């Protein structure tokens, strides 16, 4: 087992369907028209020497190494920039070319430190390789001329260094930042001999516009830009393909290893979600796996007032099981439940819900999708018949108009954002519907055609107004609607949205969106070609979250933007396995594959395999569990990989619910905030330490591969299995592939999925069954899953969370690029350098009115609670709107959010909270009390070492 | 059940009612009842039933009608009646992958 090396074809593939035949070094080869000679040569196994070319970037033609001779043409053109032509005869190697190349290499090497033996890139340096390839034996110019050997290294970035003395000015880093990432943070400053890579205005990398995605490091052919970990550890000796555990994009990475130590995570070129790109989290923020705060031994305590006591696995599992049994005996079968995690694998999630339905013998299981994308499931199932997005990420390459609503892709889904930006730079149009001026509104070489800065909580009104324009201006794709949708329901809906009360002009005072802009956006969406909607939690986390999802589906159906590449309804899932957690039967009302527990046929299938009777009534959702706990009816919970105290709304209510329970079992990497109220702590494993699968936002099932032994002793599925056995329900899997086999046997859309199939295909998008054995990239191609698409009337119902004299501002929450969810992982990496605390964004007018200056401590309070944090004055937010993140427990932004939730799914209304902001001189009483209690609660009595 | 919990259940049930009342036709009570059957655990349904019997303070008329249906008919009966009226049951109907 060695390091996986992907073939670098030198230049990108051509998509031209025409074929061209040419001769290279006496051999005929046929390639798509538009292919470069360099790439065509690789089809014959010939690597033309090169330095500035790599197949993730457009050809540049600067290094002059890849020169070739072409019969009938003068000179020696660069093979990277010269396209093939029919009948062309090419020679890649002869004495003349060899001499030219050697001369070029001599010039490069004459200004390069000859420290190969001690260089971090030794063994992985293209300059070194090319010196070998051209047979360089001497440098006639010597090494005493002007050079850059004394240039100062920039070590400001925590993850990589920039050593200008090793730079060959090939521009690969600059082009990667431009073409792949789309940030345009790098440039070549100076001319001629003075040419050097510069970040922003020649600033240190850390302080520049660089977003640390790593594309430049990956593109660099030398050690100029190189990971600090490679400098520290050395070159990797083997690698494994795995899937990132951050966000719903699901990037494929090569985990490059030395023994069991990760040297670096390199985005895999054949990853079908990321196509070789990455962001700062997946690429660099994996150090939490070995962080000193990680808990590696099980712990128990009979009361949360006591310190933790380290115990054996046997004792911890036995204690948890006996407590759950005691509670069920005393309070009844329904007094306990569990929460599955979108951060864990499909197999682990499936096993937790199975434990609840078998060993607990109830359906009290829920998942963190409850607080993010549960409205997506309800809304899309109602409209189309399936609880998932309609497209793959590749679809973006065919988009003519992108409508982003309630999503901030550059921060939440950065690799997708980069792909979208590539398409926008090619000329696609952009509509952004968001209360904040997110980066996508205006970023280098991109400017949204329309930004509709709606008032938080008015999504449905805005979408109805867009539908009003589409219907009343005759922009409906009637042929599509008649063929694919229920015509009678369409007519009801069309009459509803046509009502003048839904016109942009009527709704402008309510939504804050200028009517002319809204009309322009609606016309563009309906008539601009392939139009795709991308949405996030700004859609779902509202009291009308499900209604908004259905309004989105209505708009897509009315304009015929479904069922082909380049269109569709695309929920950008928050966490890495939100889709999978939902698919795996984590909701209290349904089994895997979205079948209700009251469905006799479905239930009987599971009962036959599991050998138990399954409750035919739905169980409690997370907020219902907490309500029932406060009421005294719910007494015990098993939580795998979730931190509900920090992530769920109205922290005080969550704390009260947890405190009312007699047995809280937390399985996690760290003593998270929920663990403050826990009685049993089961140390979990990271994605690097386990086998399994994640399913990303495009329904793509991908392998997670173990690259090191679990430091805690067990993979998470093994821990659940231990608990199940201790509870009396036997579980005997020896590998997660067996769990996937069971999932496939019980879940028709997963019928063709197995670890073997995934290893063979790389990844599979469900449905994967006899009809679609290789999976389904785009859904509803020939008809909707439910038969005819359903138009739903979406009446706007204002939230009951209203502003008023006490709380005149609206708070909306979100995330930023460098941090992830509750920050348990990213706060334990150097990503904190970019975001060490949650900040409150406030408009200059609102700040001035309250005497707030930038950086001031402010108190943010709502009717639910108060917290303090620093103010950041910015016009990214509109007057009347404030914004913060929830990454840091010291802030606990959810102390402020309320229990209002989506009508259909109870997804919390995080995006609208009426608040007031005032100058503060210190933490709130809650923060002080909580900090002291949390510190007390984390005390651990270490186990005596064995004799 | 505490007053706070009753108030919360009433609020949630009325939220559901606001959606279905706005739909065409006059099947709101059936749709609300079916939604409650599909997504609320039996204890919550019993609790709101008890609240109705205690006077049903705060319940919208259509919500009250739906809660009465919960008490009179089994979930399957409600679901069948909804299907007979030509309406889907988004909670109960299988996803596309039900085989």
PDB file of N, CA and C in Angstrom, chain A residues 378 381-382 385-386 492 550 589 593-596 598 600 617-621 624 627 631 748-749 785-786 790 792-793 795 800 899-901 903-904 906, chain B residues 1-2 5 8 11-12 15-16 18-20 22-24 35 37-42 44-45 75-76 87-88 90-99:
ATOM      1  N   UNK A 378     -40.223  17.223   4.653  1.00  0.00           N
ATOM      2  CA  UNK A 378     -41.682  17.318   4.561  1.00  0.00           C
ATOM      3  C   UNK A 378     -42.097  18.009   3.257  1.00  0.00           C
ATOM      4  N   UNK A 381     -41.148  16.010  -0.037  1.00  0.00           N
ATOM      5  CA  UNK A 381     -41.940  14.780  -0.146  1.00  0.00           C
ATOM      6  C   UNK A 381     -43.373  15.130  -0.565  1.00  0.00           C
ATOM      7  N   UNK A 382     -43.890  16.202  -0.023  1.00  0.00           N
ATOM      8  CA  UNK A 382     -45.251  16.615  -0.388  1.00  0.00           C
ATOM      9  C   UNK A 382     -45.318  16.985  -1.861  1.00  0.00           C
ATOM     10  N   UNK A 385     -42.652  13.880  -3.863  1.00  0.00           N
ATOM     11  CA  UNK A 385     -42.735  12.486  -3.438  1.00  0.00           C
ATOM     12  C   UNK A 385     -41.441  11.923  -2.919  1.00  0.00           C
ATOM     13  N   UNK A 386     -40.426  12.756  -2.807  1.00  0.00           N
ATOM     14  CA  UNK A 386     -39.162  12.266  -2.268  1.00  0.00           C
ATOM     15  C   UNK A 386     -38.518  13.339  -1.398  1.00  0.00           C
ATOM     16  N   UNK A 492     -55.623  25.955  -8.903  1.00  0.00           N
ATOM     17  CA  UNK A 492     -55.909  26.515  -7.568  1.00  0.00           C
ATOM     18  C   UNK A 492     -54.763  27.413  -7.115  1.00  0.00           C
ATOM     19  N   UNK A 550     -42.123  24.226   0.077  1.00  0.00           N
ATOM     20  CA  UNK A 550     -43.167  23.933  -0.923  1.00  0.00           C
ATOM     21  C   UNK A 550     -43.328  25.095  -1.903  1.00  0.00           C
ATOM     22  N   UNK A 589     -41.147   9.042  13.433  1.00  0.00           N
ATOM     23  CA  UNK A 589     -42.359   8.525  12.787  1.00  0.00           C
ATOM     24  C   UNK A 589     -42.056   7.589  11.624  1.00  0.00           C
ATOM     25  N   UNK A 593     -35.774   4.876   4.649  1.00  0.00           N
ATOM     26  CA  UNK A 593     -36.461   4.996   3.361  1.00  0.00           C
ATOM     27  C   UNK A 593     -37.793   5.710   3.479  1.00  0.00           C
ATOM     28  N   UNK A 594     -37.994   6.470   4.561  1.00  0.00           N
ATOM     29  CA  UNK A 594     -39.155   7.345   4.699  1.00  0.00           C
ATOM     30  C   UNK A 594     -40.487   6.591   4.678  1.00  0.00           C
ATOM     31  N   UNK A 595     -40.550   5.482   5.427  1.00  0.00           N
ATOM     32  CA  UNK A 595     -41.812   4.748   5.535  1.00  0.00           C
ATOM     33  C   UNK A 595     -42.326   4.819   6.963  1.00  0.00           C
ATOM     34  N   UNK A 596     -43.568   5.251   7.064  1.00  0.00           N
ATOM     35  CA  UNK A 596     -44.147   5.515   8.378  1.00  0.00           C
ATOM     36  C   UNK A 596     -44.230   4.227   9.205  1.00  0.00           C
ATOM     37  N   UNK A 598     -46.500   3.352  10.967  1.00  0.00           N
ATOM     38  CA  UNK A 598     -47.862   2.783  10.917  1.00  0.00           C
ATOM     39  C   UNK A 598     -48.090   1.975   9.639  1.00  0.00           C
ATOM     40  N   UNK A 600     -48.054  -0.996   7.805  1.00  0.00           N
ATOM     41  CA  UNK A 600     -47.946  -2.393   8.264  1.00  0.00           C
ATOM     42  C   UNK A 600     -46.925  -3.189   7.446  1.00  0.00           C
ATOM     43  N   UNK A 617     -46.860   3.459  16.519  1.00  0.00           N
ATOM     44  CA  UNK A 617     -47.175   4.872  16.745  1.00  0.00           C
ATOM     45  C   UNK A 617     -45.883   5.699  16.712  1.00  0.00           C
ATOM     46  N   UNK A 618     -45.958   6.941  16.206  1.00  0.00           N
ATOM     47  CA  UNK A 618     -44.743   7.771  16.190  1.00  0.00           C
ATOM     48  C   UNK A 618     -44.251   8.069  17.599  1.00  0.00           C
ATOM     49  N   UNK A 619     -42.956   8.272  17.713  1.00  0.00           N
ATOM     50  CA  UNK A 619     -42.381   8.636  19.011  1.00  0.00           C
ATOM     51  C   UNK A 619     -42.228  10.140  19.143  1.00  0.00           C
ATOM     52  N   UNK A 620     -41.435  10.531  20.123  1.00  0.00           N
ATOM     53  CA  UNK A 620     -41.246  11.957  20.427  1.00  0.00           C
ATOM     54  C   UNK A 620     -40.109  12.546  19.600  1.00  0.00           C
ATOM     55  N   UNK A 621     -40.316  13.789  19.156  1.00  0.00           N
ATOM     56  CA  UNK A 621     -39.242  14.550  18.526  1.00  0.00           C
ATOM     57  C   UNK A 621     -38.402  15.188  19.635  1.00  0.00           C
ATOM     58  N   UNK A 624     -40.149  17.665  21.724  1.00  0.00           N
ATOM     59  CA  UNK A 624     -41.190  16.977  22.509  1.00  0.00           C
ATOM     60  C   UNK A 624     -40.558  16.223  23.675  1.00  0.00           C
ATOM     61  N   UNK A 627     -39.784  18.776  26.299  1.00  0.00           N
ATOM     62  CA  UNK A 627     -41.029  19.196  26.962  1.00  0.00           C
ATOM     63  C   UNK A 627     -41.487  18.114  27.935  1.00  0.00           C
ATOM     64  N   UNK A 631     -41.894  17.999  32.023  1.00  0.00           N
ATOM     65  CA  UNK A 631     -43.165  17.567  32.620  1.00  0.00           C
ATOM     66  C   UNK A 631     -42.990  16.359  33.538  1.00  0.00           C
ATOM     67  N   UNK A 748     -35.630  -0.014  -0.052  1.00  0.00           N
ATOM     68  CA  UNK A 748     -35.606  -0.239  -1.506  1.00  0.00           C
ATOM     69  C   UNK A 748     -34.694   0.683  -2.311  1.00  0.00           C
ATOM     70  N   UNK A 749     -34.568   1.964  -1.920  1.00  0.00           N
ATOM     71  CA  UNK A 749     -33.678   2.832  -2.721  1.00  0.00           C
ATOM     72  C   UNK A 749     -32.214   2.517  -2.504  1.00  0.00           C
ATOM     73  N   UNK A 785     -41.579  11.379  -8.510  1.00  0.00           N
ATOM     74  CA  UNK A 785     -41.634  10.138  -7.746  1.00  0.00           C
ATOM     75  C   UNK A 785     -43.048   9.858  -7.255  1.00  0.00           C
ATOM     76  N   UNK A 786     -43.810  10.918  -6.961  1.00  0.00           N
ATOM     77  CA  UNK A 786     -45.165  10.703  -6.441  1.00  0.00           C
ATOM     78  C   UNK A 786     -46.198  10.585  -7.572  1.00  0.00           C
ATOM     79  N   UNK A 790     -47.130  18.110  -7.139  1.00  0.00           N
ATOM     80  CA  UNK A 790     -48.249  18.705  -6.400  1.00  0.00           C
ATOM     81  C   UNK A 790     -47.976  20.180  -6.111  1.00  0.00           C
ATOM     82  N   UNK A 792     -48.909  23.358  -4.051  1.00  0.00           N
ATOM     83  CA  UNK A 792     -49.515  23.567  -2.733  1.00  0.00           C
ATOM     84  C   UNK A 792     -49.712  25.066  -2.525  1.00  0.00           C
ATOM     85  N   UNK A 793     -50.874  25.433  -2.065  1.00  0.00           N
ATOM     86  CA  UNK A 793     -51.141  26.835  -1.736  1.00  0.00           C
ATOM     87  C   UNK A 793     -50.310  27.204  -0.506  1.00  0.00           C
ATOM     88  N   UNK A 795     -50.017  30.006   1.871  1.00  0.00           N
ATOM     89  CA  UNK A 795     -50.467  31.256   2.505  1.00  0.00           C
ATOM     90  C   UNK A 795     -49.392  31.753   3.464  1.00  0.00           C
ATOM     91  N   UNK A 800     -45.083  34.619  15.009  1.00  0.00           N
ATOM     92  CA  UNK A 800     -45.532  35.294  16.228  1.00  0.00           C
ATOM     93  C   UNK A 800     -44.384  35.933  16.970  1.00  0.00           C
ATOM     94  N   UNK A 899     -38.554  29.162  21.386  1.00  0.00           N
ATOM     95  CA  UNK A 899     -39.072  27.831  21.091  1.00  0.00           C
ATOM     96  C   UNK A 899     -40.029  27.842  19.899  1.00  0.00           C
ATOM     97  N   UNK A 900     -40.229  28.974  19.240  1.00  0.00           N
ATOM     98  CA  UNK A 900     -41.080  28.958  18.045  1.00  0.00           C
ATOM     99  C   UNK A 900     -40.466  28.014  17.005  1.00  0.00           C
ATOM    100  N   UNK A 901     -41.326  27.339  16.258  1.00  0.00           N
ATOM    101  CA  UNK A 901     -40.790  26.339  15.327  1.00  0.00           C
ATOM    102  C   UNK A 901     -41.690  26.173  14.116  1.00  0.00           C
ATOM    103  N   UNK A 903     -44.280  24.801  11.595  1.00  0.00           N
ATOM    104  CA  UNK A 903     -45.595  24.211  11.918  1.00  0.00           C
ATOM    105  C   UNK A 903     -45.631  22.700  11.657  1.00  0.00           C
ATOM    106  N   UNK A 904     -44.936  22.241  10.623  1.00  0.00           N
ATOM    107  CA  UNK A 904     -45.056  20.829  10.233  1.00  0.00           C
ATOM    108  C   UNK A 904     -44.055  19.942  10.967  1.00  0.00           C
ATOM    109  N   UNK A 906     -41.583  21.104  13.610  1.00  0.00           N
ATOM    110  CA  UNK A 906     -40.951  21.594  14.845  1.00  0.00           C
ATOM    111  C   UNK A 906     -39.500  22.020  14.652  1.00  0.00           C
TER     112      UNK A 906
ATOM    113  N   UNK B   1     -50.828  17.141  32.971  1.00  0.00           N
ATOM    114  CA  UNK B   1     -50.167  18.055  32.030  1.00  0.00           C
ATOM    115  C   UNK B   1     -50.224  19.477  32.578  1.00  0.00           C
ATOM    116  N   UNK B   2     -49.094  20.166  32.534  1.00  0.00           N
ATOM    117  CA  UNK B   2     -49.059  21.533  33.052  1.00  0.00           C
ATOM    118  C   UNK B   2     -49.749  22.487  32.089  1.00  0.00           C
ATOM    119  N   UNK B   5     -47.509  23.293  29.169  1.00  0.00           N
ATOM    120  CA  UNK B   5     -47.462  22.270  28.128  1.00  0.00           C
ATOM    121  C   UNK B   5     -48.736  22.290  27.287  1.00  0.00           C
ATOM    122  N   UNK B   8     -48.578  25.044  24.912  1.00  0.00           N
ATOM    123  CA  UNK B   8     -47.656  24.774  23.797  1.00  0.00           C
ATOM    124  C   UNK B   8     -48.311  23.835  22.780  1.00  0.00           C
ATOM    125  N   UNK B  11     -50.815  25.726  20.811  1.00  0.00           N
ATOM    126  CA  UNK B  11     -50.141  26.604  19.854  1.00  0.00           C
ATOM    127  C   UNK B  11     -49.689  25.812  18.624  1.00  0.00           C
ATOM    128  N   UNK B  12     -49.048  24.669  18.884  1.00  0.00           N
ATOM    129  CA  UNK B  12     -48.535  23.850  17.771  1.00  0.00           C
ATOM    130  C   UNK B  12     -49.678  23.327  16.893  1.00  0.00           C
ATOM    131  N   UNK B  15     -51.002  26.059  14.752  1.00  0.00           N
ATOM    132  CA  UNK B  15     -50.069  26.361  13.648  1.00  0.00           C
ATOM    133  C   UNK B  15     -50.354  25.423  12.470  1.00  0.00           C
ATOM    134  N   UNK B  16     -50.532  24.142  12.791  1.00  0.00           N
ATOM    135  CA  UNK B  16     -50.833  23.147  11.748  1.00  0.00           C
ATOM    136  C   UNK B  16     -52.147  23.509  11.066  1.00  0.00           C
ATOM    137  N   UNK B  18     -53.547  26.450  10.719  1.00  0.00           N
ATOM    138  CA  UNK B  18     -53.427  27.611   9.830  1.00  0.00           C
ATOM    139  C   UNK B  18     -53.015  27.180   8.427  1.00  0.00           C
ATOM    140  N   UNK B  19     -52.128  26.192   8.364  1.00  0.00           N
ATOM    141  CA  UNK B  19     -51.686  25.748   7.038  1.00  0.00           C
ATOM    142  C   UNK B  19     -52.831  25.052   6.303  1.00  0.00           C
ATOM    143  N   UNK B  20     -53.447  24.084   6.945  1.00  0.00           N
ATOM    144  CA  UNK B  20     -54.435  23.277   6.213  1.00  0.00           C
ATOM    145  C   UNK B  20     -55.725  24.052   5.927  1.00  0.00           C
ATOM    146  N   UNK B  22     -55.856  26.937   4.956  1.00  0.00           N
ATOM    147  CA  UNK B  22     -55.633  27.766   3.759  1.00  0.00           C
ATOM    148  C   UNK B  22     -55.663  26.951   2.469  1.00  0.00           C
ATOM    149  N   UNK B  23     -55.728  25.624   2.576  1.00  0.00           N
ATOM    150  CA  UNK B  23     -55.720  24.797   1.366  1.00  0.00           C
ATOM    151  C   UNK B  23     -57.113  24.755   0.727  1.00  0.00           C
ATOM    152  N   UNK B  24     -57.166  24.578  -0.576  1.00  0.00           N
ATOM    153  CA  UNK B  24     -58.471  24.522  -1.242  1.00  0.00           C
ATOM    154  C   UNK B  24     -59.303  23.344  -0.719  1.00  0.00           C
ATOM    155  N   UNK B  35     -52.289  14.782  10.162  1.00  0.00           N
ATOM    156  CA  UNK B  35     -50.955  15.292  10.493  1.00  0.00           C
ATOM    157  C   UNK B  35     -50.607  14.965  11.951  1.00  0.00           C
ATOM    158  N   UNK B  37     -51.852  12.578  13.779  1.00  0.00           N
ATOM    159  CA  UNK B  37     -51.645  11.127  13.886  1.00  0.00           C
ATOM    160  C   UNK B  37     -50.259  10.722  13.392  1.00  0.00           C
ATOM    161  N   UNK B  38     -49.832  11.360  12.302  1.00  0.00           N
ATOM    162  CA  UNK B  38     -48.564  10.967  11.675  1.00  0.00           C
ATOM    163  C   UNK B  38     -47.356  11.404  12.488  1.00  0.00           C
ATOM    164  N   UNK B  39     -47.455  12.574  13.147  1.00  0.00           N
ATOM    165  CA  UNK B  39     -46.242  13.160  13.727  1.00  0.00           C
ATOM    166  C   UNK B  39     -46.254  13.329  15.247  1.00  0.00           C
ATOM    167  N   UNK B  40     -47.412  13.271  15.847  1.00  0.00           N
ATOM    168  CA  UNK B  40     -47.439  13.458  17.308  1.00  0.00           C
ATOM    169  C   UNK B  40     -47.501  12.099  17.981  1.00  0.00           C
ATOM    170  N   UNK B  41     -46.761  11.956  19.045  1.00  0.00           N
ATOM    171  CA  UNK B  41     -46.815  10.673  19.748  1.00  0.00           C
ATOM    172  C   UNK B  41     -48.156  10.566  20.484  1.00  0.00           C
ATOM    173  N   UNK B  42     -48.601   9.374  20.797  1.00  0.00           N
ATOM    174  CA  UNK B  42     -49.956   9.197  21.358  1.00  0.00           C
ATOM    175  C   UNK B  42     -50.186  10.003  22.637  1.00  0.00           C
ATOM    176  N   UNK B  44     -49.045  12.925  23.392  1.00  0.00           N
ATOM    177  CA  UNK B  44     -49.354  14.316  23.022  1.00  0.00           C
ATOM    178  C   UNK B  44     -50.779  14.404  22.480  1.00  0.00           C
ATOM    179  N   UNK B  45     -51.168  13.412  21.727  1.00  0.00           N
ATOM    180  CA  UNK B  45     -52.541  13.430  21.171  1.00  0.00           C
ATOM    181  C   UNK B  45     -53.563  13.272  22.291  1.00  0.00           C
ATOM    182  N   UNK B  75     -56.278   6.231  13.560  1.00  0.00           N
ATOM    183  CA  UNK B  75     -55.428   6.890  12.549  1.00  0.00           C
ATOM    184  C   UNK B  75     -55.645   6.323  11.149  1.00  0.00           C
ATOM    185  N   UNK B  76     -55.803   5.024  11.050  1.00  0.00           N
ATOM    186  CA  UNK B  76     -55.997   4.414   9.720  1.00  0.00           C
ATOM    187  C   UNK B  76     -57.292   4.919   9.091  1.00  0.00           C
ATOM    188  N   UNK B  87     -56.962  13.373  -1.233  1.00  0.00           N
ATOM    189  CA  UNK B  87     -55.799  14.090  -0.696  1.00  0.00           C
ATOM    190  C   UNK B  87     -54.725  13.108  -0.248  1.00  0.00           C
ATOM    191  N   UNK B  88     -53.483  13.473  -0.414  1.00  0.00           N
ATOM    192  CA  UNK B  88     -52.414  12.607   0.105  1.00  0.00           C
ATOM    193  C   UNK B  88     -52.277  12.782   1.613  1.00  0.00           C
ATOM    194  N   UNK B  90     -49.160  13.381   3.621  1.00  0.00           N
ATOM    195  CA  UNK B  90     -47.704  13.547   3.506  1.00  0.00           C
ATOM    196  C   UNK B  90     -46.927  12.825   4.594  1.00  0.00           C
ATOM    197  N   UNK B  91     -47.526  12.717   5.772  1.00  0.00           N
ATOM    198  CA  UNK B  91     -46.834  12.029   6.858  1.00  0.00           C
ATOM    199  C   UNK B  91     -46.840  10.527   6.691  1.00  0.00           C
ATOM    200  N   UNK B  92     -47.982  10.000   6.310  1.00  0.00           N
ATOM    201  CA  UNK B  92     -48.116   8.547   6.245  1.00  0.00           C
ATOM    202  C   UNK B  92     -47.698   7.942   4.913  1.00  0.00           C
ATOM    203  N   UNK B  93     -47.909   8.669   3.832  1.00  0.00           N
ATOM    204  CA  UNK B  93     -47.611   8.091   2.522  1.00  0.00           C
ATOM    205  C   UNK B  93     -46.129   7.766   2.429  1.00  0.00           C
ATOM    206  N   UNK B  94     -45.812   6.632   1.849  1.00  0.00           N
ATOM    207  CA  UNK B  94     -44.395   6.273   1.763  1.00  0.00           C
ATOM    208  C   UNK B  94     -43.617   7.216   0.868  1.00  0.00           C
ATOM    209  N   UNK B  95     -42.320   7.328   1.128  1.00  0.00           N
ATOM    210  CA  UNK B  95     -41.457   8.080   0.226  1.00  0.00           C
ATOM    211  C   UNK B  95     -41.353   7.329  -1.082  1.00  0.00           C
ATOM    212  N   UNK B  96     -40.637   7.922  -2.008  1.00  0.00           N
ATOM    213  CA  UNK B  96     -40.572   7.336  -3.348  1.00  0.00           C
ATOM    214  C   UNK B  96     -39.921   5.964  -3.352  1.00  0.00           C
ATOM    215  N   UNK B  97     -39.202   5.688  -2.259  1.00  0.00           N
ATOM    216  CA  UNK B  97     -38.412   4.463  -2.283  1.00  0.00           C
ATOM    217  C   UNK B  97     -39.086   3.339  -1.494  1.00  0.00           C
ATOM    218  N   UNK B  98     -40.391   3.409  -1.413  1.00  0.00           N
ATOM    219  CA  UNK B  98     -41.078   2.399  -0.612  1.00  0.00           C
ATOM    220  C   UNK B  98     -41.161   1.066  -1.339  1.00  0.00           C
ATOM    221  N   UNK B  99     -40.686   1.001  -2.524  1.00  0.00           N
ATOM    222  CA  UNK B  99     -40.634  -0.268  -3.225  1.00  0.00           C
ATOM    223  C   UNK B  99     -41.948  -0.652  -3.868  1.00  0.00           C
TER     224      UNK B  99
END
